[in-house]
Coordinates of C-alpha atoms in Angstrom, one line a residue:
Chain A
M1 CA 0.0 0.0 0.0
T2 CA 1.5 3.2 -1.2
A3 CA 0.6 6.5 0.4
V4 CA -0.4 9.1 -2.2
E5 CA -0.7 12.9 -2.0
D6 CA -2.9 13.6 -5.0
F7 CA -6.5 12.7 -4.4
S8 CA -9.8 14.4 -4.3
L9 CA -11.9 15.1 -1.2
A10 CA -14.6 12.8 -2.8
E11 CA -12.0 10.0 -2.9
L12 CA -11.0 10.6 0.7
M13 CA -14.7 10.4 1.7
I14 CA -15.2 7.2 -0.3
A15 CA -12.3 5.5 1.4
A16 CA -13.5 6.7 4.8
A17 CA -17.0 5.7 4.1
A18 CA -16.0 2.2 3.1
E19 CA -15.0 1.6 6.8
A20 CA -18.7 1.8 7.7
W21 CA -19.1 -1.9 6.7
R22 CA -16.1 -3.3 8.5
H23 CA -17.0 -6.3 10.6
D24 CA -20.5 -6.5 9.1
G25 CA -20.2 -10.0 7.8
E26 CA -22.8 -11.3 5.4
L27 CA -25.5 -8.8 4.9
L28 CA -26.9 -6.5 2.2
G29 CA -24.7 -3.4 1.9
S30 CA -26.5 -0.5 0.3
G31 CA -24.8 2.7 -0.7
I32 CA -27.5 5.1 -1.9
G33 CA -26.0 7.8 -4.2
T34 CA -22.7 8.1 -6.0
L35 CA -20.2 8.3 -3.1
P36 CA -22.0 5.7 -0.9
R37 CA -22.3 3.3 -3.8
L38 CA -18.6 3.6 -4.6
A39 CA -17.8 3.2 -0.9
V40 CA -19.8 0.0 -0.5
G41 CA -18.1 -1.4 -3.6
L42 CA -14.7 -0.5 -2.2
A43 CA -15.7 -2.1 1.1
K44 CA -16.7 -5.3 -0.7
L45 CA -13.4 -5.5 -2.5
T46 CA -11.0 -4.5 0.3
I47 CA -12.7 -4.9 3.7
E48 CA -15.7 -7.2 3.9
D49 CA -16.1 -9.9 1.2
G50 CA -19.3 -11.1 2.9
L51 CA -21.3 -8.2 1.7
L52 CA -24.2 -8.7 -0.7
L53 CA -24.4 -5.9 -3.2
S54 CA -27.1 -4.8 -5.6
D55 CA -26.8 -3.4 -9.1
G56 CA -28.8 -0.3 -8.0
E57 CA -31.9 -1.8 -9.5
A58 CA -33.1 -5.3 -9.1
F59 CA -30.2 -7.8 -9.0
A60 CA -27.6 -9.0 -6.5
T61 CA -24.0 -9.0 -7.5
E62 CA -20.8 -10.6 -6.1
E63 CA -18.7 -7.9 -7.8
P64 CA -19.5 -4.2 -7.5
L65 CA -20.7 -3.0 -10.9
P66 CA -19.0 0.1 -12.3
L67 CA -21.4 3.1 -12.4
G68 CA -22.8 4.2 -15.7
P69 CA -23.8 2.4 -18.9
R70 CA -22.8 -1.3 -19.3
Q71 CA -22.1 -3.5 -22.2
G72 CA -23.4 -7.0 -22.4
Q73 CA -24.8 -9.2 -19.7
A74 CA -23.8 -8.0 -16.2
P75 CA -22.6 -10.7 -13.8
F76 CA -25.7 -11.0 -11.7
A77 CA -25.6 -13.4 -8.7
G78 CA -29.2 -13.2 -7.7
W79 CA -32.5 -11.4 -7.9
M80 CA -33.2 -8.5 -5.7
P81 CA -36.4 -6.7 -6.6
Y82 CA -37.8 -4.1 -4.2
S83 CA -40.2 -6.7 -2.6
R84 CA -37.2 -8.7 -1.6
V85 CA -35.2 -5.7 -0.4
F86 CA -38.1 -5.0 2.0
E87 CA -38.0 -8.6 3.3
I88 CA -34.2 -8.3 3.8
L89 CA -34.3 -4.9 5.5
W90 CA -37.2 -5.8 7.9
S91 CA -35.1 -8.8 9.0
G92 CA -32.3 -6.5 9.9
R93 CA -29.7 -8.0 7.5
R94 CA -28.8 -4.7 5.8
H95 CA -26.5 -1.8 6.4
A96 CA -27.4 1.3 4.3
M97 CA -25.5 4.5 3.8
V98 CA -27.8 7.4 2.9
T99 CA -27.7 11.1 2.5
P100 CA -30.3 12.9 4.6
V101 CA -31.2 16.5 4.1
Q102 CA -31.2 17.2 7.9
I103 CA -29.6 15.4 10.8
D104 CA -30.1 16.3 14.4
R105 CA -28.2 15.7 17.7
W106 CA -30.4 12.6 18.3
A107 CA -29.3 11.1 15.0
Q108 CA -32.8 11.6 13.6
T109 CA -32.9 12.6 10.0
N110 CA -35.2 14.2 7.5
I111 CA -35.9 13.8 3.7
S112 CA -39.6 14.6 3.8
C113 CA -39.9 18.3 3.7
L114 CA -38.6 21.5 5.2
G115 CA -40.9 23.8 7.3
D116 CA -44.4 23.1 8.3
F117 CA -45.6 19.7 7.1
D118 CA -49.0 20.9 6.2
K119 CA -47.7 23.6 3.9
P120 CA -43.9 23.0 3.5
K121 CA -41.5 25.7 2.6
V122 CA -39.7 23.0 0.5
Q123 CA -41.2 19.7 -0.3
L124 CA -38.5 17.0 -0.6
L125 CA -38.9 13.3 -1.5
G126 CA -41.2 12.1 1.3
V127 CA -40.0 9.8 4.0
R128 CA -39.4 7.0 1.5
G129 CA -38.1 3.9 3.3
Y130 CA -36.4 5.8 6.2
P131 CA -38.8 4.9 9.0
G132 CA -38.7 1.2 8.2
N133 CA -35.0 1.1 7.5
S134 CA -34.0 2.9 10.6
I135 CA -36.1 0.8 13.0
S136 CA -34.9 -2.4 11.3
H137 CA -31.2 -2.1 10.5
K138 CA -28.0 -0.1 10.8
N139 CA -27.7 3.1 8.9
S140 CA -24.7 5.3 8.2
F141 CA -24.8 8.8 6.7
L142 CA -22.8 10.6 4.1
V143 CA -23.1 14.4 3.8
T144 CA -21.3 16.4 1.1
G145 CA -21.9 19.9 2.5
H146 CA -21.2 19.9 6.3
G147 CA -23.1 22.9 7.7
K148 CA -25.8 24.0 10.1
R149 CA -28.5 23.6 7.5
T150 CA -27.8 19.8 7.5
F151 CA -26.6 19.4 11.1
V152 CA -29.5 21.4 12.6
E153 CA -29.6 23.1 16.0
G154 CA -33.0 21.8 17.1
E155 CA -34.9 18.7 15.9
V156 CA -35.1 17.9 12.2
D157 CA -38.3 19.3 10.6
V158 CA -39.9 15.9 9.9
V159 CA -38.5 13.0 11.8
S160 CA -38.1 10.5 8.9
S161 CA -35.7 8.0 10.6
V162 CA -35.6 7.0 14.2
G163 CA -32.9 8.2 16.6
F164 CA -32.1 8.5 20.2
S165 CA -34.7 11.1 21.2
D166 CA -37.4 9.9 23.6
A167 CA -40.0 12.3 22.1
H168 CA -41.6 10.2 19.4
W169 CA -42.2 6.8 21.0
P170 CA -45.7 5.8 22.0
A171 CA -46.3 6.2 25.7
G172 CA -45.0 3.2 27.7
M173 CA -43.1 1.8 24.7
K174 CA -39.6 0.5 25.3
R175 CA -37.4 2.1 22.7
P176 CA -35.9 -0.6 20.4
E177 CA -32.2 -0.9 19.8
I178 CA -31.2 1.6 17.2
A179 CA -28.0 1.2 15.2
I180 CA -26.3 4.2 13.7
G181 CA -23.0 3.6 12.0
I182 CA -20.7 6.4 10.9
V183 CA -21.3 9.9 9.5
V184 CA -18.9 10.8 6.8
T185 CA -18.9 14.5 5.7
D186 CA -16.7 16.7 3.7
L187 CA -15.1 17.9 6.9
C188 CA -14.8 14.8 9.1
V189 CA -16.0 11.4 10.2
M190 CA -18.3 11.3 13.2
D191 CA -20.5 8.8 15.1
F192 CA -23.1 8.9 17.8
G193 CA -21.0 6.9 20.2
G194 CA -20.5 9.4 23.0
P195 CA -22.2 9.4 26.4
D196 CA -26.0 9.1 25.9
H197 CA -25.3 8.7 22.2
A198 CA -23.8 12.2 21.9
A199 CA -22.2 13.0 18.5
R200 CA -18.4 12.8 18.5
V201 CA -15.7 13.4 15.9
L202 CA -13.7 10.3 15.1
S203 CA -11.4 11.9 12.6
L204 CA -10.8 15.2 10.9
H205 CA -10.0 15.4 7.2
P206 CA -6.6 16.8 6.4
G207 CA -6.4 20.6 7.0
V208 CA -9.7 20.7 9.0
S209 CA -9.7 21.6 12.7
F210 CA -12.2 20.5 15.4
A211 CA -13.2 24.1 15.7
D212 CA -14.1 24.2 12.0
V213 CA -16.4 21.2 12.4
Q214 CA -18.0 22.5 15.6
A215 CA -18.6 25.9 13.9
A216 CA -20.4 24.1 11.0
T217 CA -22.6 21.9 13.3
G218 CA -25.8 23.0 15.0
F219 CA -25.2 20.9 18.1
P220 CA -22.3 20.2 20.5
L221 CA -19.7 17.7 19.4
L222 CA -17.3 15.6 21.4
R223 CA -13.8 14.7 20.5
A224 CA -13.3 10.9 20.4
E225 CA -10.4 9.9 22.6
T226 CA -8.8 8.4 19.5
M227 CA -9.6 11.4 17.3
S228 CA -7.2 11.4 14.4
V229 CA -6.7 12.6 10.9
T230 CA -8.8 10.8 8.3
P231 CA -6.3 8.6 6.4
A232 CA -5.5 9.4 2.8
P233 CA -6.7 6.8 0.4
T234 CA -4.0 4.3 -0.8
A235 CA -3.0 3.9 -4.4
E236 CA -4.8 0.6 -4.4
Q237 CA -8.0 2.2 -3.1
L238 CA -7.8 4.9 -5.7
A239 CA -7.3 2.4 -8.5
I240 CA -10.4 0.5 -7.4
I241 CA -12.4 3.7 -7.1
A242 CA -11.3 4.7 -10.6
R243 CA -12.3 1.3 -12.0
L244 CA -15.7 1.5 -10.3
D245 CA -16.4 5.0 -11.6
P246 CA -15.0 5.1 -15.1
T247 CA -16.9 8.2 -16.1
N248 CA -15.7 10.1 -13.0
L249 CA -19.2 10.8 -11.6
R250 CA -17.4 11.3 -8.2
A251 CA -15.9 14.5 -9.6
S252 CA -19.4 16.0 -9.6
A253 CA -20.4 14.9 -6.1
L254 CA -18.9 17.8 -4.3
K255 CA -19.0 21.4 -5.5
G256 CA -15.8 22.3 -7.3
N257 CA -14.4 18.8 -6.8
P258 CA -11.9 20.0 -4.1
P259 CA -8.6 18.3 -3.3
G260 CA -8.4 15.9 -0.4
V261 CA -5.8 18.0 1.4
R262 CA -7.0 21.5 2.0
A263 CA -4.5 24.2 1.4
A264 CA -3.4 25.8 4.6
A265 CA -5.2 29.0 5.3
A266 CA -3.2 32.0 4.1
Chain B
M1 CA -64.9 -13.3 -22.4
N2 CA -63.6 -10.1 -23.8
K3 CA -62.5 -7.3 -21.5
E4 CA -61.0 -5.1 -24.1
L5 CA -61.9 -1.4 -23.8
D6 CA -60.5 1.8 -25.3
L7 CA -59.1 4.5 -23.1
A8 CA -62.2 6.6 -23.0
A9 CA -64.5 3.7 -22.1
A10 CA -62.0 2.6 -19.4
V11 CA -61.9 6.1 -17.8
A12 CA -65.7 6.4 -18.1
T13 CA -65.9 3.6 -15.5
I14 CA -64.2 5.8 -13.0
R15 CA -66.2 8.3 -10.8
S16 CA -65.1 11.5 -9.1
G17 CA -64.2 10.9 -5.5
M18 CA -62.9 7.4 -6.1
T19 CA -59.6 6.0 -4.6
I20 CA -57.3 5.1 -7.4
G21 CA -54.1 3.0 -7.0
I22 CA -51.4 3.4 -9.6
G23 CA -48.8 0.7 -10.3
G24 CA -45.2 1.2 -11.2
W25 CA -42.5 3.0 -9.2
G26 CA -41.4 6.6 -9.6
P27 CA -40.8 7.2 -13.3
R28 CA -41.1 3.4 -14.1
R29 CA -44.0 1.5 -15.7
K30 CA -46.7 4.1 -15.0
P31 CA -50.0 3.7 -16.9
M32 CA -49.5 7.2 -18.4
A33 CA -52.0 6.8 -21.3
L34 CA -54.8 6.3 -18.7
I35 CA -53.4 9.2 -16.7
R36 CA -53.6 11.4 -19.8
E37 CA -57.2 10.2 -20.4
I38 CA -58.0 11.2 -16.8
L39 CA -56.4 14.6 -17.4
R40 CA -58.7 15.1 -20.4
S41 CA -61.8 14.0 -18.4
D42 CA -64.1 15.8 -15.9
L43 CA -63.0 13.6 -13.0
K44 CA -62.1 15.3 -9.8
D45 CA -61.7 14.9 -6.0
L46 CA -59.7 11.7 -6.6
T47 CA -57.6 10.0 -3.9
I48 CA -54.4 8.7 -5.5
V49 CA -52.3 6.0 -3.9
A50 CA -48.9 5.4 -5.5
Y51 CA -45.2 5.0 -5.3
G52 CA -45.3 8.3 -7.1
G53 CA -43.7 9.5 -10.4
P54 CA -44.9 12.1 -13.0
E55 CA -48.5 10.9 -12.8
I56 CA -48.8 12.5 -9.3
G57 CA -47.5 15.8 -10.5
M58 CA -49.7 15.8 -13.6
L59 CA -52.9 14.9 -11.7
C60 CA -52.2 17.5 -9.1
A61 CA -51.4 20.2 -11.7
A62 CA -54.7 19.5 -13.4
G63 CA -56.7 19.8 -10.2
K64 CA -57.8 16.2 -10.1
V65 CA -56.6 15.3 -6.6
R66 CA -58.3 15.6 -3.2
K67 CA -55.9 13.4 -1.4
L68 CA -52.5 11.8 -2.0
V69 CA -51.3 8.6 -0.3
Y70 CA -47.6 8.0 -1.1
G71 CA -44.2 6.9 0.2
F72 CA -42.3 9.2 -2.1
V73 CA -42.8 11.2 -5.3
S74 CA -39.8 11.4 -7.6
L75 CA -38.6 11.5 -11.2
D76 CA -35.4 9.7 -10.1
L77 CA -32.7 11.7 -12.0
I78 CA -34.9 14.7 -11.3
P79 CA -35.3 14.0 -7.6
L80 CA -38.1 16.4 -6.8
E81 CA -41.3 16.2 -8.8
P82 CA -42.0 19.8 -9.7
Y83 CA -45.8 19.9 -9.8
F84 CA -46.1 17.7 -6.7
R85 CA -43.7 20.1 -5.0
K86 CA -45.8 23.1 -6.0
T87 CA -49.0 21.5 -4.8
R88 CA -47.5 20.5 -1.5
E89 CA -45.9 23.9 -0.9
A90 CA -49.3 25.5 -1.6
G91 CA -50.9 23.2 0.9
A92 CA -53.4 22.4 -1.8
V93 CA -54.2 18.7 -1.2
E94 CA -54.6 16.5 1.8
V95 CA -51.8 14.0 2.2
S96 CA -50.9 10.8 3.9
E97 CA -47.2 10.5 3.6
L98 CA -46.1 6.9 4.5
D99 CA -43.0 4.8 4.6
E100 CA -42.7 2.8 1.4
G101 CA -43.1 -0.4 3.4
L102 CA -46.2 0.9 5.3
L103 CA -47.8 1.6 1.9
L104 CA -46.9 -2.0 0.9
L105 CA -48.4 -3.4 4.1
G106 CA -51.6 -1.3 3.7
L107 CA -52.1 -2.6 0.2
Q108 CA -51.4 -6.1 1.4
A109 CA -53.9 -5.9 4.2
A110 CA -56.5 -4.7 1.8
G111 CA -55.8 -7.6 -0.6
R112 CA -56.0 -10.1 2.3
K113 CA -59.2 -8.5 3.6
L114 CA -57.6 -7.7 6.9
P115 CA -58.2 -4.6 8.9
F116 CA -54.5 -4.1 9.5
I117 CA -51.0 -5.6 9.5
A118 CA -48.7 -5.3 12.6
T119 CA -45.3 -3.8 12.1
R120 CA -42.6 -1.7 13.8
I121 CA -42.3 0.7 10.8
G122 CA -43.2 4.3 11.5
L123 CA -42.8 4.0 15.3
G124 CA -40.4 6.7 16.6
T125 CA -41.0 9.0 13.6
D126 CA -43.2 11.8 12.5
V127 CA -45.1 9.4 10.3
L128 CA -47.4 8.9 13.3
T129 CA -47.5 12.7 13.9
H130 CA -48.7 13.5 10.4
N131 CA -51.0 10.4 10.1
P132 CA -53.1 10.8 13.2
H133 CA -55.4 7.9 12.0
L134 CA -52.6 5.4 12.6
R135 CA -53.0 3.4 15.8
T136 CA -50.7 1.2 17.9
I137 CA -51.5 -2.2 19.4
R138 CA -49.9 -4.3 22.0
S139 CA -48.7 -7.8 21.2
P140 CA -51.1 -10.3 22.9
Y141 CA -48.1 -12.6 23.4
D142 CA -45.5 -12.7 26.2
D143 CA -43.3 -10.1 24.5
G144 CA -46.0 -7.5 25.0
E145 CA -44.4 -5.3 22.3
T146 CA -46.1 -2.1 21.1
L147 CA -46.6 -2.3 17.3
L148 CA -48.1 -0.1 14.7
A149 CA -51.3 -1.4 13.2
M150 CA -51.0 -0.4 9.6
P151 CA -54.6 -0.2 8.3
A152 CA -55.7 -1.6 5.0
I153 CA -55.7 0.8 2.0
P154 CA -58.6 -0.5 -0.1
L155 CA -58.8 0.9 -3.6
D156 CA -61.8 1.4 -5.8
V157 CA -59.7 0.8 -8.9
A158 CA -56.1 0.1 -9.8
L159 CA -54.4 1.3 -13.0
I160 CA -51.5 -0.8 -14.1
H161 CA -49.3 -0.9 -17.3
V162 CA -48.2 -4.3 -18.6
N163 CA -46.2 -5.6 -21.6
R164 CA -48.7 -8.1 -22.9
A165 CA -52.4 -8.9 -22.1
D166 CA -55.0 -11.1 -23.6
R167 CA -58.7 -10.1 -23.9
R168 CA -59.6 -12.4 -21.0
G169 CA -57.4 -10.3 -18.6
N170 CA -54.3 -12.4 -18.4
T171 CA -51.2 -10.2 -18.3
Q172 CA -47.4 -10.5 -18.5
T173 CA -45.1 -7.9 -17.1
D174 CA -41.5 -7.9 -18.3
G175 CA -38.5 -6.3 -16.7
P176 CA -36.3 -6.9 -13.7
D177 CA -38.7 -5.7 -11.0
P178 CA -42.4 -6.5 -10.6
Y179 CA -42.6 -3.5 -8.1
F180 CA -45.9 -3.8 -6.2
D181 CA -48.3 -4.0 -9.1
A182 CA -49.8 -7.2 -7.9
L183 CA -50.5 -5.7 -4.4
F184 CA -52.3 -2.7 -6.1
A185 CA -54.4 -5.2 -8.2
R186 CA -55.3 -7.2 -5.1
A187 CA -56.1 -4.2 -3.0
A188 CA -58.6 -2.9 -5.6
E189 CA -62.2 -3.7 -6.4
R190 CA -61.1 -4.0 -10.0
T191 CA -58.1 -3.3 -12.1
I192 CA -57.7 -1.6 -15.5
V193 CA -54.5 -2.5 -17.4
T194 CA -53.0 -0.8 -20.3
T195 CA -50.8 -3.1 -22.4
E196 CA -48.1 -2.7 -25.0
E197 CA -49.4 -5.8 -26.9
I198 CA -52.9 -7.4 -26.9
C199 CA -53.8 -10.8 -28.1
D200 CA -56.7 -13.3 -27.7
R201 CA -55.0 -16.0 -25.7
L202 CA -51.6 -15.5 -24.0
D203 CA -51.5 -19.3 -23.2
R204 CA -51.4 -20.0 -27.0
T205 CA -49.0 -17.3 -28.1
H206 CA -46.7 -16.6 -25.1
P207 CA -46.7 -19.7 -22.8
D208 CA -43.0 -19.4 -22.4
K209 CA -43.5 -16.1 -20.5
A210 CA -46.1 -17.4 -18.1
K211 CA -43.8 -16.6 -15.1
Q212 CA -44.2 -12.9 -16.1
N213 CA -47.8 -13.1 -14.9
L214 CA -48.1 -11.1 -11.7
F215 CA -51.8 -11.2 -10.8
E216 CA -55.0 -13.2 -11.4
R217 CA -57.2 -12.3 -14.4
Y218 CA -60.3 -12.2 -12.2
L219 CA -58.8 -9.0 -10.7
V220 CA -58.8 -7.4 -14.2
S221 CA -62.0 -5.7 -15.4
G222 CA -60.6 -3.8 -18.4
V223 CA -57.8 -4.3 -20.9
V224 CA -56.8 -1.3 -23.0
H225 CA -54.4 -1.7 -25.9
A226 CA -52.1 1.4 -25.4
P227 CA -48.7 0.8 -27.1
L228 CA -46.1 3.1 -25.7
G229 CA -48.6 4.0 -23.0
A230 CA -46.0 4.2 -20.3
H231 CA -44.2 7.1 -22.0
P232 CA -42.5 9.2 -20.6
T233 CA -41.8 6.5 -18.0
T234 CA -39.8 3.3 -18.5
A235 CA -41.6 0.2 -19.7
H236 CA -39.0 -2.6 -19.3
D237 CA -38.0 -4.3 -21.6
A238 CA -39.7 -2.3 -24.3
Y239 CA -38.3 1.2 -23.9
G240 CA -36.7 3.5 -21.3
W241 CA -37.8 6.7 -19.8
D242 CA -37.7 9.9 -21.8
M243 CA -35.5 12.1 -19.6
P244 CA -35.4 15.0 -22.1
H245 CA -39.2 15.0 -22.1
L246 CA -39.4 14.7 -18.3
K247 CA -36.9 17.6 -18.1
A248 CA -39.0 19.8 -20.3
Y249 CA -42.1 18.8 -18.3
A250 CA -40.2 19.7 -15.1
A251 CA -39.1 23.0 -16.6
S252 CA -42.7 23.9 -17.5
A253 CA -43.5 24.0 -13.8
A254 CA -41.4 27.2 -13.4
E255 CA -43.3 29.0 -16.2
A256 CA -46.4 31.1 -15.5
D257 CA -48.8 29.1 -17.7
G258 CA -46.5 26.0 -17.9
W259 CA -49.1 23.4 -17.1
A260 CA -51.7 24.9 -19.5
R261 CA -49.1 24.8 -22.2
Y262 CA -48.1 21.3 -21.4
M263 CA -51.7 20.2 -21.5
A264 CA -52.3 22.0 -24.8
D265 CA -49.1 20.8 -26.4
Y266 CA -49.1 17.2 -25.3
V267 CA -52.3 16.0 -23.7
A268 CA -55.3 17.7 -25.2
G269 CA -55.0 16.1 -28.7
G270 CA -55.3 12.5 -27.6
E271 CA -52.9 9.6 -27.6
A272 CA -52.0 9.4 -31.3
A273 CA -51.2 13.1 -31.4
Y274 CA -49.2 12.6 -28.2
I275 CA -47.0 10.0 -29.6
D276 CA -46.4 12.1 -32.7
K277 CA -45.6 15.1 -30.6
V278 CA -43.0 13.3 -28.5
G279 CA -41.1 12.1 -31.5
G280 CA -43.1 9.3 -33.0
A281 CA -43.5 5.6 -32.3
R282 CA -40.1 4.6 -33.6
A283 CA -38.3 7.2 -31.5
V284 CA -40.2 6.2 -28.3
A285 CA -39.7 2.5 -28.9
S286 CA -36.0 3.0 -29.2
L287 CA -35.5 5.0 -26.0
P288 CA -32.7 3.2 -24.1
I289 CA -33.4 1.4 -20.9
P290 CA -31.4 3.2 -18.2
T291 CA -28.7 1.4 -16.1
F292 CA -27.5 2.5 -12.7

């Protein structure tokens, strides 16, 4: 493994995000969106061979399929229509990485709408599968624009996935176990593994300070005891990422496709 | 037995105020020829139940909808459906926004003639806040767990697009994913299908594709021959979605009389004119199937 200096922030995030599936064993790994999809493919090839993958539509694959148009018959290993994805996810044997529009200090997220639900300021997708996913299996998050509009001060506008708040459970109900993996952003890697599930920073991307991250987050963050600098992707990882993304969709995932190592402030 | 109808006769069986389920998923396999016929009709106050794509935006824009029941509404590569968005942001229709799986279970309960199906989905989220009709139950067994009782979502009629159908109501649906078309058909009093191809007896002409049959013919009350009738959505394996058309449709939502113009340009003249207007049958039939 050779250390490299020339890599994009998107590639750093993909390599960091692949770590989400470490130790997962045999389950369905779902990366929703360009960077999470590349991350789960990288995880499958370098970290966790047990992962089941899908082609992004209706088939299971043993090899991550490159993004974009394909020639000929793809190497499908099984059939995975939505009905089967629901059966899998309700059984808990899935770990998804998704990109919510809002995330709060309780790890609750929102993709439904912004503002008042009855007359939203901005209608988004609807809650999609977030409620069922989040109460059934582990979820990690990937955020391309770390800021207070995403990491909100109060509660998310519409709680679309369950978190560690007590507010939304029916009276007398025991809160089920909730599994949140890691949160990969363009500034850092976090989790909700602090005391009482407080958010904490696991690693800072090169050139980013803890103060930068805190200033861009609407709720208090902790430093993990082992807080480090997010490792640069290796040459091997970069080669795999390039092979999985031959048309370089990852270059459009972050505004301006910034480099992985931020230039020191002047 | 001959269930063949034309579009106008099929839509004439639908009444204002009905609850209509629409098959497909986002911009995939939507019965758009029937939707356009509804847009041309006097129907109103409809309750629409769907994994929503452009049909939701169009029915909302045309003022046909009283209530929407959905898990999402999206055009996929255009993530936010523009007319759905406008409608929601105006607070113009009643909605029941559900988890995709809750919608599945509601349809399944209706098809099985059950009042509800128990699930954990939705607990701990604002799905309960914004669907005050949802109730919880306690498991009668030793675990005593609190569960959500997802109520049945019975439909007056389901509208579904298929690749082949015979006049008796047998159908075949190609493509990699059946989505939940069968659940919509079973949840409904009756189902109207539009089909790319029609024949007298599928068992005589296409027995090799019998596994593509998703639901029983006794659920089907009407069969409409509507080739290219899913355009601008994908009809696996016949043709892909028409993203340039969907982009133009989406762009129209930002114009002052955008919807009126879209109606006049594409919908008002009927299906034959529609297919010509969107490039002709050959062009539509050769739209590539997207891969991801």
